[in-house]
Tab-separated table of N, CA, C and O in Angstrom:
chain	number	residue	atom	x	y	z
T	1	MET	N	-4.669	-0.057	14.772
T	1	MET	CA	-3.577	-0.966	14.487
T	1	MET	C	-2.812	-1.248	15.777
T	1	MET	O	-2.917	-0.520	16.741
T	2	ALA	N	-2.001	-2.259	15.740
T	2	ALA	CA	-1.206	-2.640	16.904
T	2	ALA	C	0.272	-2.617	16.542
T	2	ALA	O	0.641	-2.379	15.390
T	3	ASP	N	1.118	-2.886	17.529
T	3	ASP	CA	2.556	-2.976	17.273
T	3	ASP	C	2.836	-4.012	16.192
T	3	ASP	O	2.095	-4.997	16.056
T	4	LEU	N	3.935	-3.784	15.470
T	4	LEU	CA	4.360	-4.771	14.487
T	4	LEU	C	4.692	-6.075	15.203
T	4	LEU	O	5.318	-6.066	16.268
T	5	VAL	N	4.272	-7.187	14.615
T	5	VAL	CA	4.645	-8.503	15.128
T	5	VAL	C	5.864	-8.921	14.318
T	5	VAL	O	5.777	-9.124	13.108
T	6	ILE	N	6.990	-9.020	14.990
T	6	ILE	CA	8.261	-9.271	14.310
T	6	ILE	C	8.781	-10.647	14.698
T	6	ILE	O	8.894	-10.965	15.876
T	7	SER	N	9.106	-11.445	13.690
T	7	SER	CA	9.760	-12.723	13.925
T	7	SER	C	11.259	-12.449	13.940
T	7	SER	O	11.848	-12.153	12.896
T	8	SER	N	11.874	-12.523	15.105
T	8	SER	CA	13.270	-12.103	15.248
T	8	SER	C	14.208	-12.856	14.311
T	8	SER	O	15.230	-12.315	13.889
T	9	SER	N	13.863	-14.068	13.943
T	9	SER	CA	14.739	-14.851	13.060
T	9	SER	C	14.737	-14.327	11.632
T	9	SER	O	15.594	-14.687	10.831
T	10	LEU	N	13.767	-13.457	11.282
T	10	LEU	CA	13.668	-12.944	9.921
T	10	LEU	C	14.259	-11.540	9.756
T	10	LEU	O	14.340	-11.026	8.645
T	11	VAL	N	14.678	-10.904	10.848
T	11	VAL	CA	15.227	-9.547	10.776
T	11	VAL	C	16.585	-9.593	10.078
T	11	VAL	O	17.476	-10.343	10.479
T	12	GLN	N	16.700	-8.799	8.997
T	12	GLN	CA	17.939	-8.796	8.213
T	12	GLN	C	18.325	-7.372	7.818
T	12	GLN	O	17.673	-6.773	6.963
T	13	PRO	N	19.388	-6.840	8.418
T	13	PRO	CA	19.873	-5.530	7.978
T	13	PRO	C	20.588	-5.683	6.638
T	13	PRO	O	21.002	-6.777	6.266
T	14	THR	N	20.722	-4.578	5.909
T	14	THR	CA	21.501	-4.618	4.675
T	14	THR	C	22.988	-4.520	5.016
T	14	THR	O	23.348	-4.073	6.108
T	15	GLU	N	23.826	-4.950	4.104
T	15	GLU	CA	25.270	-4.983	4.354
T	15	GLU	C	25.868	-3.616	4.638
T	15	GLU	O	26.832	-3.496	5.383
T	16	THR	N	25.329	-2.586	4.026
T	16	THR	CA	25.919	-1.253	4.142
T	16	THR	C	25.249	-0.376	5.198
T	16	THR	O	25.592	0.792	5.327
T	17	SER	N	24.304	-0.918	5.929
T	17	SER	CA	23.556	-0.119	6.903
T	17	SER	C	24.434	0.360	8.043
T	17	SER	O	25.284	-0.373	8.539
T	18	PRO	N	24.216	1.600	8.498
T	18	PRO	CA	24.972	2.113	9.644
T	18	PRO	C	24.437	1.525	10.957
T	18	PRO	O	23.240	1.291	11.097
T	19	PHE	N	25.349	1.322	11.892
T	19	PHE	CA	25.015	0.708	13.173
T	19	PHE	C	25.653	1.473	14.317
T	19	PHE	O	26.626	2.182	14.135
T	20	GLU	N	25.088	1.255	15.512
T	20	GLU	CA	25.739	1.638	16.758
T	20	GLU	C	25.800	0.373	17.591
T	20	GLU	O	24.918	-0.484	17.503
T	21	SER	N	26.829	0.248	18.390
T	21	SER	CA	26.970	-0.900	19.280
T	21	SER	C	27.138	-0.409	20.704
T	21	SER	O	27.624	0.704	20.932
T	22	GLY	N	26.754	-1.243	21.650
T	22	GLY	CA	26.926	-0.888	23.047
T	22	GLY	C	26.462	-1.997	23.961
T	22	GLY	O	25.867	-2.989	23.506
T	23	ILE	N	26.724	-1.842	25.229
T	23	ILE	CA	26.348	-2.848	26.217
T	23	ILE	C	24.857	-2.754	26.494
T	23	ILE	O	24.324	-1.668	26.735
T	24	CYS	N	24.194	-3.883	26.470
T	24	CYS	CA	22.745	-3.936	26.698
T	24	CYS	C	22.438	-3.925	28.190
T	24	CYS	O	23.003	-4.707	28.955
T	25	GLY	N	21.533	-3.051	28.581
T	25	GLY	CA	21.060	-2.986	29.959
T	25	GLY	C	19.729	-3.706	30.099
T	25	GLY	O	19.076	-3.627	31.129
T	26	ALA	N	19.324	-4.392	29.024
T	26	ALA	CA	18.091	-5.180	28.991
T	26	ALA	C	18.285	-6.262	27.941
T	26	ALA	O	19.198	-6.198	27.121
T	27	GLU	N	17.429	-7.242	27.966
T	27	GLU	CA	17.441	-8.304	26.961
T	27	GLU	C	16.704	-7.806	25.721
T	27	GLU	O	15.636	-7.203	25.838
T	28	PHE	N	17.256	-8.026	24.548
T	28	PHE	CA	16.646	-7.608	23.293
T	28	PHE	C	16.431	-8.804	22.386
T	28	PHE	O	17.253	-9.723	22.371
T	29	THR	N	15.359	-8.754	21.628
T	29	THR	CA	15.192	-9.666	20.509
T	29	THR	C	15.287	-8.824	19.246
T	29	THR	O	14.965	-7.631	19.253
T	30	ALA	N	15.741	-9.432	18.165
T	30	ALA	CA	15.921	-8.706	16.909
T	30	ALA	C	14.618	-8.009	16.533
T	30	ALA	O	13.538	-8.596	16.605
T	31	GLY	N	14.735	-6.734	16.150
T	31	GLY	CA	13.581	-5.945	15.755
T	31	GLY	C	13.054	-5.032	16.840
T	31	GLY	O	12.185	-4.203	16.580
T	32	GLN	N	13.584	-5.140	18.051
T	32	GLN	CA	13.144	-4.243	19.115
T	32	GLN	C	13.936	-2.943	19.078
T	32	GLN	O	15.113	-2.920	18.737
T	33	VAL	N	13.275	-1.855	19.472
T	33	VAL	CA	13.860	-0.517	19.437
T	33	VAL	C	14.596	-0.236	20.740
T	33	VAL	O	14.100	-0.539	21.819
T	34	GLY	N	15.792	0.373	20.616
T	34	GLY	CA	16.577	0.688	21.802
T	34	GLY	C	16.960	2.151	21.893
T	34	GLY	O	16.972	2.877	20.905
T	35	TYR	N	17.242	2.576	23.115
T	35	TYR	CA	17.772	3.917	23.392
T	35	TYR	C	18.946	3.752	24.340
T	35	TYR	O	19.127	2.697	24.945
T	36	VAL	N	19.761	4.779	24.467
T	36	VAL	CA	20.917	4.737	25.357
T	36	VAL	C	20.541	5.456	26.648
T	36	VAL	O	20.201	6.640	26.630
T	37	ASP	N	20.596	4.732	27.765
T	37	ASP	CA	20.219	5.279	29.068
T	37	ASP	C	21.431	5.923	29.732
T	37	ASP	O	22.284	5.236	30.293
T	38	ALA	N	21.499	7.243	29.646
T	38	ALA	CA	22.627	7.989	30.210
T	38	ALA	C	22.724	7.828	31.720
T	38	ALA	O	23.806	7.947	32.292
T	39	SER	N	21.609	7.537	32.389
T	39	SER	CA	21.619	7.399	33.848
T	39	SER	C	22.070	6.012	34.299
T	39	SER	O	22.198	5.760	35.485
T	40	ASP	N	22.337	5.097	33.347
T	40	ASP	CA	22.764	3.734	33.673
T	40	ASP	C	23.986	3.361	32.843
T	40	ASP	O	23.943	2.442	32.021
T	41	SER	N	25.058	4.098	33.018
T	41	SER	CA	26.330	3.820	32.340
T	41	SER	C	26.207	3.721	30.824
T	41	SER	O	26.907	2.947	30.185
T	42	SER	N	25.271	4.478	30.256
T	42	SER	CA	25.047	4.506	28.801
T	42	SER	C	24.753	3.126	28.217
T	42	SER	O	25.187	2.794	27.129
T	43	ARG	N	23.988	2.347	28.950
T	43	ARG	CA	23.583	1.024	28.462
T	43	ARG	C	22.342	1.147	27.582
T	43	ARG	O	21.519	2.043	27.763
T	44	TRP	N	22.224	0.235	26.631
T	44	TRP	CA	21.071	0.192	25.732
T	44	TRP	C	19.896	-0.458	26.453
T	44	TRP	O	20.039	-1.527	27.040
T	45	LYS	N	18.754	0.215	26.390
T	45	LYS	CA	17.517	-0.311	26.971
T	45	LYS	C	16.413	-0.198	25.941
T	45	LYS	O	16.555	0.478	24.922
T	46	LYS	N	15.295	-0.845	26.213
T	46	LYS	CA	14.171	-0.835	25.276
T	46	LYS	C	13.479	0.521	25.295
T	46	LYS	O	13.100	1.013	26.350
T	47	ALA	N	13.339	1.101	24.118
T	47	ALA	CA	12.668	2.396	23.994
T	47	ALA	C	11.180	2.234	24.262
T	47	ALA	O	10.578	1.218	23.913
T	48	VAL	N	10.607	3.261	24.885
T	48	VAL	CA	9.175	3.278	25.173
T	48	VAL	C	8.717	4.732	25.162
T	48	VAL	O	9.423	5.619	25.651
T	49	ALA	N	7.547	4.978	24.578
T	49	ALA	CA	7.066	6.347	24.340
T	49	ALA	C	6.513	7.059	25.569
T	49	ALA	O	6.095	8.198	25.469
T	50	THR	N	6.550	6.435	26.731
T	50	THR	CA	5.915	7.008	27.916
T	50	THR	C	6.754	8.052	28.646
T	50	THR	O	6.250	8.728	29.541
T	51	ALA	N	8.029	8.196	28.296
T	51	ALA	CA	8.894	9.201	28.928
T	51	ALA	C	9.838	9.777	27.876
T	51	ALA	O	10.217	9.087	26.939
T	52	SER	N	10.216	11.017	28.043
T	52	SER	CA	11.061	11.687	27.058
T	52	SER	C	12.386	10.960	26.833
T	52	SER	O	12.791	10.733	25.695
T	53	ALA	N	13.071	10.599	27.902
T	53	ALA	CA	14.383	9.953	27.771
T	53	ALA	C	14.277	8.597	27.081
T	53	ALA	O	15.057	8.286	26.182
T	54	SER	N	13.314	7.786	27.484
T	54	SER	CA	13.199	6.439	26.910
T	54	SER	C	12.594	6.442	25.513
T	54	SER	O	12.713	5.461	24.786
T	55	ALA	N	11.972	7.537	25.124
T	55	ALA	CA	11.416	7.637	23.774
T	55	ALA	C	12.478	8.060	22.760
T	55	ALA	O	12.251	7.969	21.557
T	56	ALA	N	13.645	8.483	23.233
T	56	ALA	CA	14.711	8.970	22.355
T	56	ALA	C	15.482	7.799	21.738
T	56	ALA	O	16.661	7.571	22.013
T	57	ALA	N	14.806	7.057	20.888
T	57	ALA	CA	15.369	5.864	20.259
T	57	ALA	C	16.638	6.181	19.487
T	57	ALA	O	16.779	7.250	18.907
T	58	ARG	N	17.541	5.191	19.460
T	58	ARG	CA	18.796	5.343	18.706
T	58	ARG	C	18.923	4.304	17.600
T	58	ARG	O	19.652	4.524	16.643
T	59	GLY	N	18.250	3.136	17.754
T	59	GLY	CA	18.387	2.103	16.740
T	59	GLY	C	17.513	0.908	17.008
T	59	GLY	O	16.842	0.828	18.042
T	60	ILE	N	17.528	-0.030	16.055
T	60	ILE	CA	16.742	-1.259	16.142
T	60	ILE	C	17.699	-2.440	16.217
T	60	ILE	O	18.636	-2.558	15.410
T	61	ALA	N	17.471	-3.310	17.200
T	61	ALA	CA	18.332	-4.476	17.420
T	61	ALA	C	18.351	-5.370	16.183
T	61	ALA	O	17.311	-5.689	15.627
T	62	THR	N	19.555	-5.768	15.780
T	62	THR	CA	19.711	-6.623	14.603
T	62	THR	C	19.889	-8.091	14.966
T	62	THR	O	20.059	-8.929	14.098
T	63	GLY	N	19.858	-8.383	16.254
T	63	GLY	CA	19.989	-9.755	16.729
T	63	GLY	C	19.396	-9.870	18.113
T	63	GLY	O	18.853	-8.904	18.649
T	64	ASN	N	19.509	-11.053	18.687
T	64	ASN	CA	19.039	-11.292	20.051
T	64	ASN	C	20.227	-11.083	20.985
T	64	ASN	O	21.282	-11.696	20.793
T	65	PHE	N	20.035	-10.215	21.992
T	65	PHE	CA	21.133	-9.872	22.888
T	65	PHE	C	20.683	-9.989	24.340
T	65	PHE	O	19.585	-9.565	24.693
T	66	SER	N	21.556	-10.517	25.177
T	66	SER	CA	21.281	-10.649	26.603
T	66	SER	C	21.770	-9.416	27.348
T	66	SER	O	22.642	-8.688	26.870
T	67	THR	N	21.238	-9.197	28.541
T	67	THR	CA	21.699	-8.112	29.400
T	67	THR	C	23.189	-8.293	29.655
T	67	THR	O	23.647	-9.392	29.958
T	68	GLY	N	23.957	-7.215	29.492
T	68	GLY	CA	25.399	-7.263	29.702
T	68	GLY	C	26.186	-7.594	28.440
T	68	GLY	O	27.395	-7.396	28.394
T	69	GLN	N	25.506	-8.073	27.421
T	69	GLN	CA	26.154	-8.407	26.155
T	69	GLN	C	26.254	-7.162	25.270
T	69	GLN	O	25.454	-6.240	25.399
T	70	ILE	N	27.231	-7.122	24.381
T	70	ILE	CA	27.324	-6.032	23.424
T	70	ILE	C	26.318	-6.291	22.312
T	70	ILE	O	26.293	-7.373	21.717
T	71	GLY	N	25.462	-5.289	22.078
T	71	GLY	CA	24.438	-5.389	21.039
T	71	GLY	C	24.759	-4.490	19.864
T	71	GLY	O	25.538	-3.545	19.987
T	72	ARG	N	24.139	-4.800	18.743
T	72	ARG	CA	24.327	-4.015	17.518
T	72	ARG	C	22.954	-3.528	17.066
T	72	ARG	O	22.022	-4.324	16.927
T	73	PHE	N	22.837	-2.224	16.814
T	73	PHE	CA	21.559	-1.590	16.514
T	73	PHE	C	21.666	-0.796	15.223
T	73	PHE	O	22.529	0.079	15.101
T	74	GLN	N	20.779	-1.087	14.271
T	74	GLN	CA	20.779	-0.349	13.014
T	74	GLN	C	20.152	1.011	13.237
T	74	GLN	O	19.117	1.140	13.896
T	75	THR	N	20.775	2.046	12.650
T	75	THR	CA	20.337	3.414	12.895
T	75	THR	C	19.717	4.114	11.693
T	75	THR	O	19.124	5.179	11.843
T	76	HIS	N	19.854	3.555	10.502
T	76	HIS	CA	19.418	4.237	9.291
T	76	HIS	C	19.290	3.223	8.157
T	76	HIS	O	19.743	2.085	8.279
T	77	GLU	N	18.680	3.618	7.065
T	77	GLU	CA	18.537	2.867	5.819
T	77	GLU	C	17.497	1.752	5.921
T	77	GLU	O	16.702	1.713	6.840
T	78	THR	N	17.509	0.837	4.974
T	78	THR	CA	16.491	-0.203	4.877
T	78	THR	C	16.751	-1.341	5.854
T	78	THR	O	17.874	-1.835	5.958
T	79	LEU	N	15.695	-1.747	6.554
T	79	LEU	CA	15.768	-2.878	7.475
T	79	LEU	C	14.646	-3.839	7.141
T	79	LEU	O	13.474	-3.458	7.130
T	80	ASN	N	14.998	-5.091	6.856
T	80	ASN	CA	14.023	-6.127	6.532
T	80	ASN	C	13.544	-6.772	7.831
T	80	ASN	O	14.334	-7.374	8.556
T	81	LEU	N	12.251	-6.640	8.115
T	81	LEU	CA	11.673	-7.243	9.326
T	81	LEU	C	11.005	-8.577	9.032
T	81	LEU	O	10.469	-9.221	9.926
T	82	GLY	N	10.985	-8.967	7.760
T	82	GLY	CA	10.442	-10.277	7.412
T	82	GLY	C	8.944	-10.325	7.272
T	82	GLY	O	8.365	-11.390	7.120
T	83	GLY	N	8.264	-9.198	7.302
T	83	GLY	CA	6.813	-9.179	7.112
T	83	GLY	C	6.108	-8.323	8.132
T	83	GLY	O	6.692	-7.848	9.101
T	84	GLY	N	4.818	-8.116	7.903
T	84	GLY	CA	3.983	-7.381	8.836
T	84	GLY	C	3.979	-5.876	8.643
T	84	GLY	O	3.208	-5.166	9.282
T	85	VAL	N	4.840	-5.363	7.779
T	85	VAL	CA	4.950	-3.922	7.553
T	85	VAL	C	3.917	-3.497	6.512
T	85	VAL	O	3.654	-4.227	5.555
T	86	SER	N	3.331	-2.337	6.680
T	86	SER	CA	2.409	-1.770	5.689
T	86	SER	C	3.118	-0.635	4.958
T	86	SER	O	3.575	0.323	5.587
T	87	ALA	N	3.206	-0.758	3.642
T	87	ALA	CA	3.861	0.271	2.838
T	87	ALA	C	3.151	1.607	3.017
T	87	ALA	O	1.927	1.680	3.037
T	88	GLY	N	3.927	2.676	3.182
T	88	GLY	CA	3.388	4.026	3.313
T	88	GLY	C	3.001	4.429	4.716
T	88	GLY	O	2.689	5.596	4.957
T	89	VAL	N	3.030	3.517	5.664
T	89	VAL	CA	2.683	3.834	7.048
T	89	VAL	C	3.931	4.335	7.774
T	89	VAL	O	5.017	3.766	7.632
T	90	VAL	N	3.768	5.414	8.544
T	90	VAL	CA	4.860	5.924	9.369
T	90	VAL	C	4.812	5.182	10.704
T	90	VAL	O	3.751	5.069	11.326
T	91	TYR	N	5.962	4.677	11.131
T	91	TYR	CA	6.058	3.926	12.382
T	91	TYR	C	6.859	4.706	13.413
T	91	TYR	O	7.749	5.486	13.069
T	92	ALA	N	6.527	4.485	14.690
T	92	ALA	CA	7.132	5.234	15.789
T	92	ALA	C	7.411	4.306	16.971
T	92	ALA	O	6.966	3.154	16.995
T	93	VAL	N	8.117	4.838	17.965
T	93	VAL	CA	8.332	4.123	19.220
T	93	VAL	C	6.970	3.890	19.854
T	93	VAL	O	6.135	4.796	19.939
T	94	SER	N	6.738	2.684	20.311
T	94	SER	CA	5.469	2.278	20.910
T	94	SER	C	5.411	2.591	22.406
T	94	SER	O	6.433	2.886	23.029
T	95	THR	N	4.229	2.478	22.966
T	95	THR	CA	4.070	2.570	24.422
T	95	THR	C	4.393	1.231	25.071
T	95	THR	O	4.385	1.121	26.291
T	96	ASN	N	4.676	0.216	24.261
T	96	ASN	CA	5.137	-1.089	24.753
T	96	ASN	C	6.653	-1.124	24.582
T	96	ASN	O	7.154	-0.911	23.477
T	97	ALA	N	7.379	-1.382	25.638
T	97	ALA	CA	8.844	-1.334	25.610
T	97	ALA	C	9.423	-2.149	24.462
T	97	ALA	O	9.141	-3.335	24.326
T	98	GLY	N	10.218	-1.465	23.623
T	98	GLY	CA	10.883	-2.104	22.501
T	98	GLY	C	10.041	-2.217	21.247
T	98	GLY	O	10.539	-2.593	20.194
T	99	GLY	N	8.761	-1.892	21.344
T	99	GLY	CA	7.842	-2.082	20.229
T	99	GLY	C	7.891	-0.987	19.182
T	99	GLY	O	8.344	0.132	19.423
T	100	ILE	N	7.386	-1.355	17.995
T	100	ILE	CA	7.256	-0.430	16.872
T	100	ILE	C	5.774	-0.360	16.534
T	100	ILE	O	5.153	-1.386	16.243
T	101	ALA	N	5.208	0.845	16.567
T	101	ALA	CA	3.772	1.033	16.348
T	101	ALA	C	3.529	2.044	15.231
T	101	ALA	O	4.359	2.920	15.004
T	102	PRO	N	2.382	1.938	14.562
T	102	PRO	CA	2.009	3.006	13.628
T	102	PRO	C	1.938	4.318	14.425
T	102	PRO	O	1.480	4.333	15.570
T	103	ILE	N	2.390	5.398	13.830
T	103	ILE	CA	2.437	6.680	14.550
T	103	ILE	C	1.050	7.102	15.029
T	103	ILE	O	0.916	7.768	16.048
T	104	ALA	N	0.010	6.670	14.335
T	104	ALA	CA	-1.366	6.998	14.741
T	104	ALA	C	-1.717	6.389	16.099
T	104	ALA	O	-2.642	6.858	16.765
T	105	ASP	N	-0.965	5.374	16.527
T	105	ASP	CA	-1.231	4.720	17.812
T	105	ASP	C	-0.602	5.447	19.000
T	105	ASP	O	-0.860	5.094	20.145
T	106	VAL	N	0.253	6.428	18.747
T	106	VAL	CA	0.856	7.191	19.844
T	106	VAL	C	-0.233	8.093	20.417
T	106	VAL	O	-0.798	8.925	19.723
T	107	THR	N	-0.548	7.895	21.679
T	107	THR	CA	-1.685	8.575	22.299
T	107	THR	C	-1.266	9.786	23.131
T	107	THR	O	-0.086	9.990	23.423
T	108	THR	N	-2.247	10.561	23.532
T	108	THR	CA	-2.054	11.763	24.332
T	108	THR	C	-1.171	11.489	25.551
T	108	THR	O	-1.364	10.504	26.255
T	109	GLY	N	-0.190	12.377	25.761
T	109	GLY	CA	0.702	12.263	26.908
T	109	GLY	C	1.975	11.495	26.623
T	109	GLY	O	2.911	11.523	27.416
T	110	ASN	N	2.025	10.781	25.490
T	110	ASN	CA	3.220	10.022	25.141
T	110	ASN	C	4.123	10.846	24.231
T	110	ASN	O	3.697	11.831	23.638
T	111	PHE	N	5.382	10.430	24.133
T	111	PHE	CA	6.374	11.163	23.360
T	111	PHE	C	6.498	10.565	21.956
T	111	PHE	O	6.547	9.350	21.793
T	112	ILE	N	6.571	11.450	20.973
T	112	ILE	CA	6.542	11.047	19.569
T	112	ILE	C	7.955	10.916	19.026
T	112	ILE	O	8.704	11.897	18.980
T	113	THR	N	8.317	9.686	18.639
T	113	THR	CA	9.604	9.440	18.005
T	113	THR	C	9.363	8.643	16.730
T	113	THR	O	9.298	7.412	16.755
T	114	PRO	N	9.210	9.337	15.590
T	114	PRO	CA	9.078	8.619	14.323
T	114	PRO	C	10.356	7.823	14.036
T	114	PRO	O	11.467	8.333	14.237
T	115	LEU	N	10.175	6.583	13.600
T	115	LEU	CA	11.307	5.700	13.336
T	115	LEU	C	11.536	5.453	11.853
T	115	LEU	O	12.675	5.420	11.391
T	116	ALA	N	10.436	5.209	11.128
T	116	ALA	CA	10.576	4.722	9.757
T	116	ALA	C	9.261	4.839	9.012
T	116	ALA	O	8.208	5.059	9.608
T	117	VAL	N	9.362	4.627	7.709
T	117	VAL	CA	8.189	4.512	6.846
T	117	VAL	C	8.226	3.119	6.248
T	117	VAL	O	9.290	2.636	5.826
T	118	GLY	N	7.070	2.466	6.220
T	118	GLY	CA	6.993	1.160	5.582
T	118	GLY	C	7.267	1.304	4.097
T	118	GLY	O	6.582	2.059	3.407
T	119	ALA	N	8.284	0.604	3.600
T	119	ALA	CA	8.652	0.678	2.186
T	119	ALA	C	7.965	-0.426	1.385
T	119	ALA	O	7.528	-0.201	0.260
T	120	THR	N	7.883	-1.611	1.975
T	120	THR	CA	7.208	-2.768	1.375
T	120	THR	C	6.570	-3.544	2.517
T	120	THR	O	6.614	-3.107	3.666
T	121	THR	N	6.033	-4.725	2.234
T	121	THR	CA	5.439	-5.541	3.302
T	121	THR	C	6.492	-6.146	4.223
T	121	THR	O	6.154	-6.658	5.283
T	122	ASN	N	7.764	-6.077	3.831
T	122	ASN	CA	8.855	-6.597	4.661
T	122	ASN	C	9.780	-5.526	5.210
T	122	ASN	O	10.403	-5.715	6.243
T	123	ASN	N	9.910	-4.409	4.491
T	123	ASN	CA	10.977	-3.459	4.776
T	123	ASN	C	10.519	-2.125	5.348
T	123	ASN	O	9.521	-1.562	4.908
T	124	LEU	N	11.318	-1.649	6.303
T	124	LEU	CA	11.180	-0.294	6.817
T	124	LEU	C	12.296	0.554	6.228
T	124	LEU	O	13.438	0.098	6.127
T	125	SER	N	11.975	1.773	5.867
T	125	SER	CA	12.982	2.753	5.494
T	125	SER	C	13.250	3.553	6.764
T	125	SER	O	12.471	4.431	7.149
T	126	LEU	N	14.329	3.231	7.429
T	126	LEU	CA	14.620	3.697	8.779
T	126	LEU	C	15.331	5.055	8.784
T	126	LEU	O	16.390	5.213	8.189
T	127	THR	N	14.710	6.030	9.430
T	127	THR	CA	15.305	7.346	9.692
T	127	THR	C	14.708	7.821	11.009
T	127	THR	O	13.579	8.281	11.051
T	128	ILE	N	15.451	7.687	12.082
T	128	ILE	CA	14.939	8.000	13.418
T	128	ILE	C	14.979	9.508	13.667
T	128	ILE	O	15.983	10.154	13.419
T	129	PHE	N	13.856	10.039	14.169
T	129	PHE	CA	13.757	11.459	14.509
T	129	PHE	C	13.356	11.580	15.978
T	129	PHE	O	12.202	11.362	16.343
T	130	ARG	N	14.316	11.903	16.829
T	130	ARG	CA	14.055	12.053	18.260
T	130	ARG	C	13.488	13.440	18.518
T	130	ARG	O	14.223	14.383	18.796
T	131	SER	N	12.173	13.555	18.440
T	131	SER	CA	11.530	14.876	18.506
T	131	SER	C	11.518	15.465	19.917
T	131	SER	O	11.570	16.678	20.076
T	132	GLY	N	11.388	14.627	20.935
T	132	GLY	CA	11.271	15.117	22.306
T	132	GLY	C	9.929	15.792	22.579
T	132	GLY	O	9.732	16.409	23.618
T	133	ILE	N	8.992	15.657	21.634
T	133	ILE	CA	7.703	16.323	21.759
T	133	ILE	C	6.657	15.355	22.310
T	133	ILE	O	6.522	14.223	21.849
T	134	GLN	N	5.910	15.851	23.288
T	134	GLN	CA	4.843	15.071	23.904
T	134	GLN	C	3.548	15.378	23.178
T	134	GLN	O	3.223	16.539	22.918
T	135	LYS	N	2.790	14.329	22.860
T	135	LYS	CA	1.508	14.526	22.160
T	135	LYS	C	0.503	15.138	23.130
T	135	LYS	O	0.257	14.628	24.204
T	136	PRO	N	-0.097	16.276	22.719
T	136	PRO	CA	-1.067	16.941	23.604
T	136	PRO	C	-2.365	16.149	23.729
T	136	PRO	O	-2.698	15.342	22.932
């Protein structure tokens, strides 16, 4: 399988979903995964499974945000991605910056950060687990 193909215009958080906000240190499109880079004034950057720090995802962008702009990232509960999700599949931080991949795609040497389980063909049940564990 490959990373989820997300149409940013279809990403819809629920009204009661918890969020974190912060200054973006990179450009985001809705549906991309972010982490907080402590070495860069705690700016939000695109999560990627190739390093422990960048794999420590904190949330998924709920809109399109430019570098330097304040972004809003959903951290928990149901997130509608508008399609492409497979029910029952566990998704994780991808080796592609900002991407969401089936956990089976996380390869040797990369860091495992489970993000969500596919609830329906549109929705992820989001519960981020920053494991800090590298796949042997």
